[in-house]
CSV table of C-alpha atoms in Angstrom, one decimal:
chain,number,residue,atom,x,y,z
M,1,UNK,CA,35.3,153.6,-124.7
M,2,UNK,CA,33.4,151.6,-121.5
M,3,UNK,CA,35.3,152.6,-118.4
M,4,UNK,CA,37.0,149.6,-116.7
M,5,UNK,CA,36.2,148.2,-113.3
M,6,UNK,CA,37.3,151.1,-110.6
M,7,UNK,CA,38.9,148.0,-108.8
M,8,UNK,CA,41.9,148.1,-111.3
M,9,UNK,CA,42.2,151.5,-110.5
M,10,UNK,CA,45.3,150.5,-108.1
M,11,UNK,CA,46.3,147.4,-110.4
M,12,UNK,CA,49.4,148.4,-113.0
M,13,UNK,CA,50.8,146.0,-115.2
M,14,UNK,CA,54.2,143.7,-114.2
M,15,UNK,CA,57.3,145.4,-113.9
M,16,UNK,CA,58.6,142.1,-114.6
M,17,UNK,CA,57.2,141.3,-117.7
M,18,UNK,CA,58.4,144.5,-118.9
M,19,UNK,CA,61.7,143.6,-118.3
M,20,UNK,CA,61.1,141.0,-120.8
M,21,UNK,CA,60.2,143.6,-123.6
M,22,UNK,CA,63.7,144.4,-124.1
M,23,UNK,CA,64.9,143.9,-127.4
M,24,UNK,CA,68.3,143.4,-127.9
M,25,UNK,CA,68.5,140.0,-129.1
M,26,UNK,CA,71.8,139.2,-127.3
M,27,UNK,CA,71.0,140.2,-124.0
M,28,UNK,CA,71.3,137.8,-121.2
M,29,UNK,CA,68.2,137.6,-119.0
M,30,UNK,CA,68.7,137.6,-115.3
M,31,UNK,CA,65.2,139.1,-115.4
M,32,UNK,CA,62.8,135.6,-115.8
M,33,UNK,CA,61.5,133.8,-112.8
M,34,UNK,CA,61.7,130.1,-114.3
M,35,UNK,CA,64.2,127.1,-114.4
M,36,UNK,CA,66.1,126.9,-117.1
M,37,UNK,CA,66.0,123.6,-117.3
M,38,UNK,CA,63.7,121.2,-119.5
M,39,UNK,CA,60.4,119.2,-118.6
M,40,UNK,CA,62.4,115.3,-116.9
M,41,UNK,CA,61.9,113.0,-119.9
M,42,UNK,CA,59.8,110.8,-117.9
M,43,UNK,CA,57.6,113.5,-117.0
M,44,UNK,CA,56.7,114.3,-120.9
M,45,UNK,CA,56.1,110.7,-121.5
M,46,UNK,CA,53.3,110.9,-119.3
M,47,UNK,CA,52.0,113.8,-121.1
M,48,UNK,CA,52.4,112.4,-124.5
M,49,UNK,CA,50.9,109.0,-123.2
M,50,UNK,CA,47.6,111.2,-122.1
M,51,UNK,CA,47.0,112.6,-125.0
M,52,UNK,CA,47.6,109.5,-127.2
M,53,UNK,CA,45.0,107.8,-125.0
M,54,UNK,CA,42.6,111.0,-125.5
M,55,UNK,CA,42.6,111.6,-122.1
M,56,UNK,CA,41.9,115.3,-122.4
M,57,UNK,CA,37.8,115.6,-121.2
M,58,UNK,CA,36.7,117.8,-117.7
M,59,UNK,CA,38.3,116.2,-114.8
M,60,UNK,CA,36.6,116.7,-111.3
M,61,UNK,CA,36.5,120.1,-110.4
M,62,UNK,CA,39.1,119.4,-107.6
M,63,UNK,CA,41.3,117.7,-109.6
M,64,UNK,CA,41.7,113.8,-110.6
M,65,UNK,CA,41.7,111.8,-107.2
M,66,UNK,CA,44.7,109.4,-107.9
M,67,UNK,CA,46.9,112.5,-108.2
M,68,UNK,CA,45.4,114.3,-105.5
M,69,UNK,CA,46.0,110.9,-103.2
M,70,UNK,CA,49.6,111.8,-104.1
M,71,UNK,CA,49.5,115.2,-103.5
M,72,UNK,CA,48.1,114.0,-99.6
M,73,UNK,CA,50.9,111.7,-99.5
M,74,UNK,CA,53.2,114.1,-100.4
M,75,UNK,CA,52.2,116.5,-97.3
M,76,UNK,CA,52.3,114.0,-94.9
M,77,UNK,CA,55.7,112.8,-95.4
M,78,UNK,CA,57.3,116.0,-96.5
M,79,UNK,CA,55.4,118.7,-94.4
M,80,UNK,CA,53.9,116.8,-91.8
M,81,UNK,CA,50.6,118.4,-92.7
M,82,UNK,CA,47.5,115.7,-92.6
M,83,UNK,CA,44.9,116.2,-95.3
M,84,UNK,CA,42.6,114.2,-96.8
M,85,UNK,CA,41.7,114.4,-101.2
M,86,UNK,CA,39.2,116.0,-100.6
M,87,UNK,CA,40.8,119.0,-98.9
M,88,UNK,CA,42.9,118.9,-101.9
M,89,UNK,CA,42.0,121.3,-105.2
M,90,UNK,CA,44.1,120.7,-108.6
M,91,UNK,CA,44.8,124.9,-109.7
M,92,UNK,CA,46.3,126.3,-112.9
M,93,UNK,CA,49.7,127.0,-111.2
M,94,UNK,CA,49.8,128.2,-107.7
M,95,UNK,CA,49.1,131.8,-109.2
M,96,UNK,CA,45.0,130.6,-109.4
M,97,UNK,CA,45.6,129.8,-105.9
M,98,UNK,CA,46.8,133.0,-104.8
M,99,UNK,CA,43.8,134.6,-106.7
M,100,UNK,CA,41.2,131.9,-104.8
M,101,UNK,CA,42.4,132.7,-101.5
M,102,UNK,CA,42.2,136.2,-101.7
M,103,UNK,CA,38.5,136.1,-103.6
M,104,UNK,CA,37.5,133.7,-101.3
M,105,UNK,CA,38.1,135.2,-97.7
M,106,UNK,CA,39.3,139.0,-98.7
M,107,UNK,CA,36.6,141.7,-98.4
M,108,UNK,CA,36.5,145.3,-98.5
M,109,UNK,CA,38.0,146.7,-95.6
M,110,UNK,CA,40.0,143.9,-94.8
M,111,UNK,CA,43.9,144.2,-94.0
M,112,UNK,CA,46.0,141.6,-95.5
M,113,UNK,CA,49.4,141.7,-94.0
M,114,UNK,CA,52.4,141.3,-96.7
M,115,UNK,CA,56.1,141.0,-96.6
M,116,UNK,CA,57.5,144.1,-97.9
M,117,UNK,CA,59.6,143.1,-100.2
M,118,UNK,CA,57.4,140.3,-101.9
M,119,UNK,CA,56.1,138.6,-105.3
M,120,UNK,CA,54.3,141.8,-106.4
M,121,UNK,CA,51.0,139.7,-107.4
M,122,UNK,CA,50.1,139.5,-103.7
M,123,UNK,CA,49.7,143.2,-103.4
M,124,UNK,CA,47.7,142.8,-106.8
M,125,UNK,CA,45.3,139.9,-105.9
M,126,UNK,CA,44.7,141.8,-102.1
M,127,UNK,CA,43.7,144.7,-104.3
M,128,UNK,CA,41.2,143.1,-106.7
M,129,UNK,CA,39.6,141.4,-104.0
M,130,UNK,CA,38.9,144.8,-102.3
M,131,UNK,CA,41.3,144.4,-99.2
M,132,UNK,CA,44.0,146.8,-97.7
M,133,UNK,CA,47.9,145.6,-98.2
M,134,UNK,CA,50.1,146.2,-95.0
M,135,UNK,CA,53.3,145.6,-95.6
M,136,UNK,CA,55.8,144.0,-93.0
M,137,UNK,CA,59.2,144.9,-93.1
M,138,UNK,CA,61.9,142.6,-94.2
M,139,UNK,CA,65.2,143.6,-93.2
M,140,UNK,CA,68.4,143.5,-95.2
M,141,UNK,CA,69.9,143.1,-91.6
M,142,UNK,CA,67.9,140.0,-90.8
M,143,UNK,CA,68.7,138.5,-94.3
M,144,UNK,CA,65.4,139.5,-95.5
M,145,UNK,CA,63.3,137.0,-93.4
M,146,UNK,CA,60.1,138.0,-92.3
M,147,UNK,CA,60.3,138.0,-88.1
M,148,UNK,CA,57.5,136.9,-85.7
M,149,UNK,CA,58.2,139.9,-83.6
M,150,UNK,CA,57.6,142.3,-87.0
M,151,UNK,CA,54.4,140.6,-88.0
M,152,UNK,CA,52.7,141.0,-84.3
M,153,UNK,CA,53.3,144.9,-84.3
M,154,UNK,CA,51.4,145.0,-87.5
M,155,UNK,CA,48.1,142.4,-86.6
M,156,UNK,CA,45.5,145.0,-85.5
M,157,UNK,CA,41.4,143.9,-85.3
M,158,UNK,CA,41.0,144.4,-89.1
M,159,UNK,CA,43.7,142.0,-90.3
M,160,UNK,CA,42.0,138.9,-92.2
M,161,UNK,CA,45.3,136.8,-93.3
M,162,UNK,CA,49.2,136.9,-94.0
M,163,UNK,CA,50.6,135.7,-97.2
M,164,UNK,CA,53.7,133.8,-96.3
M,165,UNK,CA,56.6,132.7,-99.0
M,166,UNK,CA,59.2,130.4,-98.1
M,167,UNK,CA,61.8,130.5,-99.8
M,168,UNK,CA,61.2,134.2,-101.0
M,169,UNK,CA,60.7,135.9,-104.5
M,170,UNK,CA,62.6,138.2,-104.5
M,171,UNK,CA,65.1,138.0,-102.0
M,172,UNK,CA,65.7,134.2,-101.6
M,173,UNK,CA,65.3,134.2,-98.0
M,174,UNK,CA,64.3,130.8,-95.8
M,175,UNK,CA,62.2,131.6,-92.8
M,176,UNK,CA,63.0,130.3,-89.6
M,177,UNK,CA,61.5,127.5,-88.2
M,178,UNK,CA,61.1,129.6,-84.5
M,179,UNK,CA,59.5,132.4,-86.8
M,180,UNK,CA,57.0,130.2,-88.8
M,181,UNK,CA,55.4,128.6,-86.0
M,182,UNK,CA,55.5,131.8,-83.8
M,183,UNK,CA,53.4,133.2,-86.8
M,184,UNK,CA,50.9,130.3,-86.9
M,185,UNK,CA,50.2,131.0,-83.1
M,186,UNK,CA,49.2,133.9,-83.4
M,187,UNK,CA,46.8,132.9,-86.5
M,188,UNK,CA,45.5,131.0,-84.0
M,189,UNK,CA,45.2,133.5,-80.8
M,190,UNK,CA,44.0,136.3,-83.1
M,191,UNK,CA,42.0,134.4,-85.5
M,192,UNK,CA,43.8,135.1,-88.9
M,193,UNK,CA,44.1,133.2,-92.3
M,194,UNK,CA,47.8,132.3,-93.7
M,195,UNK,CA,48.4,132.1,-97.1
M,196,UNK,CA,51.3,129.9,-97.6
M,197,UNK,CA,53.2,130.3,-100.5
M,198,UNK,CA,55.5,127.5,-101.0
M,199,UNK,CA,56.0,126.8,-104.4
M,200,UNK,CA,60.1,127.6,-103.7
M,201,UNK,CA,59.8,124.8,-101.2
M,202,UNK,CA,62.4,122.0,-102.8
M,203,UNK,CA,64.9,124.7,-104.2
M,204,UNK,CA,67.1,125.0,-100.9
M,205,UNK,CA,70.5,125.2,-99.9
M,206,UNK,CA,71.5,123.8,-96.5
M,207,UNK,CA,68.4,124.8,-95.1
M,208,UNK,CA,64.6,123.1,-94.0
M,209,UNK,CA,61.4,124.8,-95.1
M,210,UNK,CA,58.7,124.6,-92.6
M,211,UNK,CA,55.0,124.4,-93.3
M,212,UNK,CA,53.0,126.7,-91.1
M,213,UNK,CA,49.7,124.2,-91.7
M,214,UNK,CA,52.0,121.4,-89.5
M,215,UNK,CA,51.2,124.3,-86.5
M,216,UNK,CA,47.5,125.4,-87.3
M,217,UNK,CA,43.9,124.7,-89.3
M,218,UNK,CA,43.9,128.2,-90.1
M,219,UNK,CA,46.4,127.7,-93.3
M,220,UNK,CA,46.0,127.7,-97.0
M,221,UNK,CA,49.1,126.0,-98.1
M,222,UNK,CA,50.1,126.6,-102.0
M,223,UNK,CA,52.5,124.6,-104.0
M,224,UNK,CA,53.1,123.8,-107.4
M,225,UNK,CA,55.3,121.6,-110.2
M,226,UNK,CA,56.3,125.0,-112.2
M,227,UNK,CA,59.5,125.9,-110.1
M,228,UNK,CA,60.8,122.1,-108.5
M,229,UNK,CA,59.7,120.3,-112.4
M,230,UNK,CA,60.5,123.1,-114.8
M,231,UNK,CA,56.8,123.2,-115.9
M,232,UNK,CA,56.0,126.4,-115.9
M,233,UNK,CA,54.3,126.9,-119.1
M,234,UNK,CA,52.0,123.6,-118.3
M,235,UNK,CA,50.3,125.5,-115.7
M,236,UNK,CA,49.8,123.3,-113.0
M,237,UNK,CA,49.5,123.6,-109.0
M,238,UNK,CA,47.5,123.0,-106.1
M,239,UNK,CA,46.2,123.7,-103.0
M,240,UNK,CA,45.2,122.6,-99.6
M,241,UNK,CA,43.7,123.1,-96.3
M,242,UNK,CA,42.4,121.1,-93.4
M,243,UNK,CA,39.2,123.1,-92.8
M,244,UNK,CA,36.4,121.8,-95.3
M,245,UNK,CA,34.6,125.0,-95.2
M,246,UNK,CA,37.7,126.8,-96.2
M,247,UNK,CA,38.1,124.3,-98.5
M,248,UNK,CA,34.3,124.5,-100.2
M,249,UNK,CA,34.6,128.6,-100.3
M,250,UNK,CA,37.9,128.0,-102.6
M,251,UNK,CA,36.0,125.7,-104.6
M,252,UNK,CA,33.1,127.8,-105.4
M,253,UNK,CA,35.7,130.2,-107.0
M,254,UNK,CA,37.6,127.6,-108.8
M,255,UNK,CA,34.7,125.8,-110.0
M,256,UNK,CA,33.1,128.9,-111.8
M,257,UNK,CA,36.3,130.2,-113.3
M,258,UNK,CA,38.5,127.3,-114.4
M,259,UNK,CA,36.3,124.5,-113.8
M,260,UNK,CA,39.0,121.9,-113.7
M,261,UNK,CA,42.7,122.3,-114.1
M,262,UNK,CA,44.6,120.7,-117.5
M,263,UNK,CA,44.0,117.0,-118.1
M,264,UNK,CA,47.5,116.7,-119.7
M,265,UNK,CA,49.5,118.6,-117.3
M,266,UNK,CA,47.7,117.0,-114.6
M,267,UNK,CA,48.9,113.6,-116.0
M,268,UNK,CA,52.1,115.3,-116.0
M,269,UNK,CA,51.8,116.0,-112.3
M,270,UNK,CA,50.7,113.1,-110.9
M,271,UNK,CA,54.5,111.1,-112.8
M,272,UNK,CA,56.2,114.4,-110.8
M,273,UNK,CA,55.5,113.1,-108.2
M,274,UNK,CA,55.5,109.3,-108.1
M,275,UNK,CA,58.4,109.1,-110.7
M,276,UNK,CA,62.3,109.6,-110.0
M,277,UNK,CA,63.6,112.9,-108.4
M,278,UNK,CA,67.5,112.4,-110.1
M,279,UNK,CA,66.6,115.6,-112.1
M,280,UNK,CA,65.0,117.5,-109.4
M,281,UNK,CA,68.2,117.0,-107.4
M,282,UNK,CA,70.3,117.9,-110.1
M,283,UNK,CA,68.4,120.9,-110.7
M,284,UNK,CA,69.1,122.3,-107.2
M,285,UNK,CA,72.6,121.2,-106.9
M,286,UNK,CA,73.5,123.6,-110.3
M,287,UNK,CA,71.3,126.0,-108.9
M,288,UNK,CA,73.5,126.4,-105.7
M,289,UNK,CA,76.7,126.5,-107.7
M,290,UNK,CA,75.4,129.1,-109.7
M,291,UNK,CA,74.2,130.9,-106.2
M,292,UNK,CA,77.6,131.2,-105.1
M,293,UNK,CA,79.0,132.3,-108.3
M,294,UNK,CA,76.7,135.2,-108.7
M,295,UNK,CA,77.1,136.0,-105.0
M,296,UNK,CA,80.3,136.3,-104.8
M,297,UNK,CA,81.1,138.2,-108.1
M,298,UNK,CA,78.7,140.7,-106.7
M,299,UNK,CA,79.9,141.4,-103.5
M,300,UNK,CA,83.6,141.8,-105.3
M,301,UNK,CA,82.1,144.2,-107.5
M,302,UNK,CA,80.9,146.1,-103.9
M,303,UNK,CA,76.8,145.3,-104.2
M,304,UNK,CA,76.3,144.1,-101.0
M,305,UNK,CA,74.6,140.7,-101.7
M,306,UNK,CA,72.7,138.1,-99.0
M,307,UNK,CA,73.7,134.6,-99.7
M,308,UNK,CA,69.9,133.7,-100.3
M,309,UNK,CA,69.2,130.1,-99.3
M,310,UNK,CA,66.6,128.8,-101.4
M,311,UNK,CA,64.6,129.9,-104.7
M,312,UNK,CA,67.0,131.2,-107.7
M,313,UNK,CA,66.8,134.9,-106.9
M,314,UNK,CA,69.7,137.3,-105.2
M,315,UNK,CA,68.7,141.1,-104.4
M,316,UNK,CA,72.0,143.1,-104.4
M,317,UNK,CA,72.0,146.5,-102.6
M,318,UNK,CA,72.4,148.7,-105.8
M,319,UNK,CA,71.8,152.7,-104.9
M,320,UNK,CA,72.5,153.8,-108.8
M,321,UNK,CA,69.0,154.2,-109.6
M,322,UNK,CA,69.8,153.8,-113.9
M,323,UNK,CA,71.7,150.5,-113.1
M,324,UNK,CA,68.5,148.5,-114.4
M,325,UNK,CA,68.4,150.7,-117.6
M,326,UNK,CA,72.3,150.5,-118.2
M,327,UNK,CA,72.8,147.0,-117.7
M,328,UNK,CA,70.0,146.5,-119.9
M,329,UNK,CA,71.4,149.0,-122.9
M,330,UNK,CA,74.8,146.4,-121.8
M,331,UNK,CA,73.2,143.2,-122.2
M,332,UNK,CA,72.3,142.0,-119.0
M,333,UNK,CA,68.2,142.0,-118.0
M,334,UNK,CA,67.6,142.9,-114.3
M,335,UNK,CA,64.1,143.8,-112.5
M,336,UNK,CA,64.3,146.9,-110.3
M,337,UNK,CA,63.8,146.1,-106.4
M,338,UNK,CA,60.9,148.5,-106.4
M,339,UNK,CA,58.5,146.2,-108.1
M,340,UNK,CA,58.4,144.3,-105.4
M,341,UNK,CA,57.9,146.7,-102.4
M,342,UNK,CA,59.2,150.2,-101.1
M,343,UNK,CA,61.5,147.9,-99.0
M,344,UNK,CA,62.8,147.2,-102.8
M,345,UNK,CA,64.2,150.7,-102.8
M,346,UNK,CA,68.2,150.6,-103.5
M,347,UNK,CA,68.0,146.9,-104.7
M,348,UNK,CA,67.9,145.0,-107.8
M,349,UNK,CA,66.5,141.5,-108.6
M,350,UNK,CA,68.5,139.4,-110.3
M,351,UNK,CA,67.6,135.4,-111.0
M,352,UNK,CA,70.3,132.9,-111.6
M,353,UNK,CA,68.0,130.6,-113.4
M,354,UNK,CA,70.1,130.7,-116.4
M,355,UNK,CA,73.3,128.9,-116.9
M,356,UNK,CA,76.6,128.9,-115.5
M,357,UNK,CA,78.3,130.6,-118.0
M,358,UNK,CA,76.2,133.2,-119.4
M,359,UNK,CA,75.9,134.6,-115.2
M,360,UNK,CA,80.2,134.6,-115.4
M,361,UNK,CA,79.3,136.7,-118.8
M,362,UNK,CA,76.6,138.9,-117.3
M,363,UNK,CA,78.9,139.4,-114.2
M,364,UNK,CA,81.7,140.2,-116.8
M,365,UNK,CA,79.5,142.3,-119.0
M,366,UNK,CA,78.0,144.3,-115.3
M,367,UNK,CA,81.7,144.4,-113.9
M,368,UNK,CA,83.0,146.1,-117.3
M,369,UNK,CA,80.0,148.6,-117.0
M,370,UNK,CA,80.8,149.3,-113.4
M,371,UNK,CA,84.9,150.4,-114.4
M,372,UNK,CA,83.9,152.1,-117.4
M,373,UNK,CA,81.6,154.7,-115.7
């Protein structure tokens, strides 16, 4: 056998998708990190219109310029970030921009700071790309937002960039808008790159989400159609920044690994967002009744449980450490709170992108579990 790269040394496979190797047929997954909730109609008819017209030959590298025009529209009047198309790159999913950024400006020896707990494919892409993860504690007490104050204790003369995520997976937490822009400051005063994940961005209750580019040019903002379009399997997401250097780096990356993103999901894309947004509103609004229904059946059952506000993710405070395993063997697919972080200790994720009633039967099924011992 050919040893591997020592660079995977540190890498170990999804706890997540592990979760999803559970057999038992019947089980009810509160495990998966995707809507629910089918492609909008007019969306597919895009797609099918693409392909019928054999439009499925190399796009620009960057992406196909009418729907990157959108995609700049679609910062200036939503995040009040300026760009131009051609600070604009079409990705595969916002997880090929993740794994850009951290190629592109990450070296050896180079501290990326990290919230702790967070999407455990930061850690991974930090390191592949030969950097050190330093993790920034998010507090249970503070709702699990990341603080400007906790960031700043952490920023020493090695740290390269921040990877920010807004609305949070795992915990559902909404960053403050006092918090956002205190960490772009300092992005600026002590020259660091931020990473902004904000793929959650549309999937929030009651709340704002805040770009950190609106407050400085040292921001890679990622976004995406998987979560706000249910179109995760198509693959599809982009990213942007104001700097062109920045911009050519990420490029040099994408262009001799992908090439270009999918001409039919890109197709796809570009109807997302020039077409209705009923669905996308009617997605959210279920998505917040189904919020409150798993909160509150959790707390009664004594897990102490933030009402997150935004993404479709609660992290109850669960101290049994076989809960995962015996809700599983009960029907009911969790993830363990350590995947994502030490600060994932004592906690379970558990998504409510499923519907209404299967949660009331997972809550029933976790409930019955709980009084039978």
């Amino acid at each position: 056998m050919i040893n591997p790269a020592s660079r995977l040394n540190s890498i170990e496979l999804s706890l997540i998708r592990k979760m999803f190797e559970v057999t038992n047929p019947n089980a009810i997954n509160l495990g998966i990190g995707e809507p629910d909730f089918n492609v909008p109609e007019n969306i597919k008819e895009a797609m099918k219109r693409s392909i019928d017209e054999n439009d499925t030959h190399y796009t620009p590298n960057k992406g196909y310029l009418d729907l990157r025009e959108e995609i700049t529209k679609k910062f200036k009047k939503e995040n009040g970030i300026t760009t131009t198309p051609e600070d604009v790159i079409v990705t595969v999913g916002a997880s090929e921009g993740l794994y850009m950024c951290t190629q592109a400006f990450v070296d050896k020896g180079d501290e990326v700071l990290l919230p702790n707990p967070s999407f455990l494919s930061y850690e991974a892409c930090v390191n592949l790309a030969g950097g050190t993860p330093v993790s920034v504690d998010c507090k249970m007490e503070n709702e699990f937002k990341l603080k400007a104050e906790d960031v700043q204790e952490k920023i020493t003369d090695k740290t390269k960039a921040i990877i920010l995520n807004s609305p949070s997976n795992p915990t559902g937490a909404v960053m403050d808008k006092e918090d956002i822009k205190a960490i772009a400051d300092l992005s600026i005063d002590k020259n660091f790159l931020i990473i902004s994940d904000e793929i959650y961005e549309k999937i929030i209750y009651g709340k704002k989400n805040y770009s950190p580019a609106k407050y400085s040019d040292n921001v890679i903002t990622l976004n995406g159609f998987s979560k706000t379009y249910a179109m995760t399997g198509l693959r599809i997401g982009y990213l942007a920044t104001t700097n062109e250097d920045y911009t050519e780096q990420l490029l040099k990356i994408h262009q001799y690994n992908i090439a270009c993103a999918n001409t039919t999901a890109q197709r796809g894309a570009y109807e997302a967002l020039t077409g209705p947004q009923d669905e996308v509103k009617k997605m959210v609004c279920e998505f917040q009744k189904r919020r409150d229904l798993i909160v509150s059946r959790l707390n009664d059952m004594g897990y102490e449980t933030v009402n997150a506000e935004g993404a479709f993710y609660v992290f109850p405070k669960i101290e049994d450490e076989n809960f995962v395993q015996d809700a599983a063997k009960a029907g009911v697919i969790t993830v363990p709170g350590v995947a994502f972080g030490s600060n994932g200790e004592n906690h379970v994720r558990m998504s409510y992108a499923n519907s209404y009633e299967n949660i009331e039967k997972a809550m029933d099924i976790l409930e019955g579990m709980i009084n039978n011992g």
